[in-house]
Each structure stands twice: as structure tokens, then as C-alpha cells.
Short mmCIF file of C-alpha atoms in Angstrom, two decimals:
data_model
loop_
_atom_site.label_atom_id
_atom_site.label_comp_id
_atom_site.label_asym_id
_atom_site.label_seq_id
_atom_site.Cartn_x
_atom_site.Cartn_y
_atom_site.Cartn_z
CA MET J 1 105.99 103.06 93.15
CA GLU J 2 104.87 100.73 90.33
CA ASP J 3 105.54 97.40 92.00
CA CYS J 4 104.42 98.20 95.50
CA ILE J 5 101.52 96.48 96.72
CA PHE J 6 100.38 99.24 99.03
CA CYS J 7 100.71 102.01 96.28
CA LYS J 8 98.38 99.76 94.20
CA ILE J 9 95.78 99.49 97.12
CA VAL J 10 95.86 103.36 97.65
CA ALA J 11 95.37 103.68 93.61
CA LYS J 12 92.45 101.13 94.01
CA GLN J 13 94.11 98.64 91.77
CA ILE J 14 93.78 96.06 94.30
CA PRO J 15 91.01 95.54 96.52
CA ALA J 16 90.93 95.77 100.05
CA ASP J 17 88.75 96.00 102.92
CA ILE J 18 89.23 99.88 103.69
CA LYS J 19 88.13 101.01 106.74
CA PHE J 20 89.04 104.93 106.66
CA GLU J 21 90.52 107.26 104.37
CA ASP J 22 91.02 110.78 103.51
CA ASN J 23 93.68 112.72 101.44
CA GLU J 24 96.60 111.69 102.87
CA ILE J 25 96.27 108.15 104.68
CA LEU J 26 94.40 104.50 103.66
CA VAL J 27 93.31 102.28 106.41
CA PHE J 28 92.37 98.54 105.50
CA LYS J 29 92.40 95.04 107.13
CA ASP J 30 95.68 93.40 107.24
CA ILE J 31 95.05 90.21 104.76
CA ALA J 32 96.82 88.07 107.73
CA PRO J 33 95.46 89.06 110.82
CA LYS J 34 97.63 88.53 113.83
CA ALA J 35 94.92 89.72 116.32
CA LYS J 36 90.91 90.11 116.15
CA ILE J 37 91.18 93.62 114.70
CA HIS J 38 94.65 94.13 112.54
CA TRP J 39 94.50 96.90 110.30
CA LEU J 40 97.07 98.81 108.47
CA VAL J 41 97.50 102.48 108.45
CA VAL J 42 99.35 103.61 104.98
CA PRO J 43 100.56 106.70 103.78
CA LYS J 44 98.97 107.66 100.27
CA LYS J 45 102.51 108.65 99.43
CA HIS J 46 105.13 106.14 98.93
CA ILE J 47 107.86 106.11 101.49
CA PRO J 48 109.60 102.75 101.74
CA SER J 49 110.60 102.86 105.40
CA LEU J 50 111.07 104.92 108.65
CA GLN J 51 114.75 105.58 107.33
CA ALA J 52 113.45 107.00 104.24
CA LEU J 53 111.43 109.83 105.93
CA THR J 54 112.44 113.30 105.24
CA SER J 55 111.79 116.53 107.04
CA GLU J 56 109.23 117.05 104.20
CA ASP J 57 107.58 114.31 105.64
CA SER J 58 106.98 115.41 109.34
CA LYS J 59 103.55 116.82 108.63
CA LEU J 60 102.45 113.31 107.11
CA ALA J 61 104.09 111.57 109.57
CA GLY J 62 102.01 113.63 112.81
CA HIS J 63 98.89 112.86 110.56
CA LEU J 64 99.52 109.37 110.56
CA ILE J 65 100.03 109.30 114.55
CA MET J 66 97.25 111.86 115.26
CA ASN J 67 94.46 109.81 113.29
CA ILE J 68 95.37 106.79 115.48
CA PRO J 69 92.79 107.62 118.07
CA THR J 70 90.12 108.28 115.38
CA ILE J 71 91.10 104.59 113.61
CA ALA J 72 90.83 103.03 117.11
CA PHE J 73 87.46 104.51 117.52
CA LYS J 74 86.41 103.34 114.24
CA ALA J 75 87.63 99.66 114.77
CA GLY J 76 86.07 99.97 118.24
CA VAL J 77 89.01 99.41 120.63
CA ASN J 78 89.27 102.80 121.55
CA GLU J 79 88.05 102.00 125.31
CA THR J 80 89.59 98.68 125.66
CA GLY J 81 93.32 99.35 124.29
CA TYR J 82 95.29 98.27 121.44
CA LYS J 83 98.89 98.26 120.18
CA VAL J 84 100.44 100.23 117.31
CA PHE J 85 103.86 99.76 115.73
CA MET J 86 105.94 99.68 112.61
CA ASN J 87 108.18 97.43 111.36
CA THR J 88 111.29 98.84 109.77
CA GLY J 89 114.01 96.94 107.57
CA PRO J 90 114.33 92.97 107.31
CA HIS J 91 115.50 92.65 110.73
CA GLY J 92 112.69 94.66 111.72
CA GLU J 93 110.50 92.22 109.92
CA GLN J 94 109.12 94.91 107.63
CA VAL J 95 107.44 92.72 104.62
CA VAL J 96 106.13 95.46 102.47
CA PRO J 97 108.67 98.37 101.75
CA HIS J 98 105.96 101.11 102.38
CA ILE J 99 105.92 102.57 105.51
CA HIS J 100 102.46 101.64 107.35
CA MET J 101 101.87 101.26 110.96
CA HIS J 102 99.89 98.24 112.58
CA LEU J 103 96.63 98.65 115.04
CA MET J 104 95.84 95.59 116.55
CA GLY J 105 93.49 94.76 119.53
CA GLY J 106 89.76 93.38 120.02
CA GLU J 107 91.19 90.85 122.79
CA PRO J 108 93.70 90.83 124.93
CA LEU J 109 97.17 91.18 123.67
CA HIS J 110 100.35 89.64 125.30
CA GLY J 111 104.15 90.26 124.88
CA PRO J 112 105.49 91.30 121.32
CA THR J 113 103.34 90.62 118.71
CA ARG J 114 105.11 89.28 115.63
CA VAL J 115 103.59 90.12 112.10
CA SER J 116 106.06 88.58 109.54
#
């Protein structure tokens, strides 16, 4: 998508602190971290939100989730623990209209974490 900041990061048109990449996903540091470790796990395919997922996206959705342990290991939080979550739509505080997961850790995280 032309105006999507995450699509521009995936296309390497905008710099990011990339932590992991494969053929399907890109992982980079959040520019406004809410924890010591706050990485975004983004599919390279533009999907606006969870509501836009189709059955054709099931393999990609599984790939996102199945890579979380590897990404947590790379972040150094696999042993101490971490949070993984998604925001969907305006009431769910989704700021960028491109499906993504937040991986947060590196310190004790108490209660819900607001990432608006």
C-alpha cells in the first residue's frame, strides 16, 4: 500500500532498526518503545487489520505466531518472559493500519500495556 509506513519500512524506503527478517515477516524496534524491549512483528504483505484476514492468510498468520519464540530468543527475553499482543481498529488503539504484533519484555511488565 502506497501510504502505509510499515510497507515503506518493509520496502526499505524508510530506515528501521531491523532485528529479524525472512521471506514473510520483518521485525524492528518500535520508535516509541513502551518497554525496554519493544519490537514490532510485521508481515511483508499489507493486511490492514485482523478484521481483514482471509482464509488465504492463514499460513502467514501461523508463520507470524510460530516465529515469536525465535524472535523472543533474539531479543533475549525467552527465559524471563514477554508479552505479545495486537491492536485492532480505533477502539483497540491500532495506530498503523497494517497488521502487526508487539513483542515487549526486558523488564517486569504489570497489567495491560497501553501502546497508543
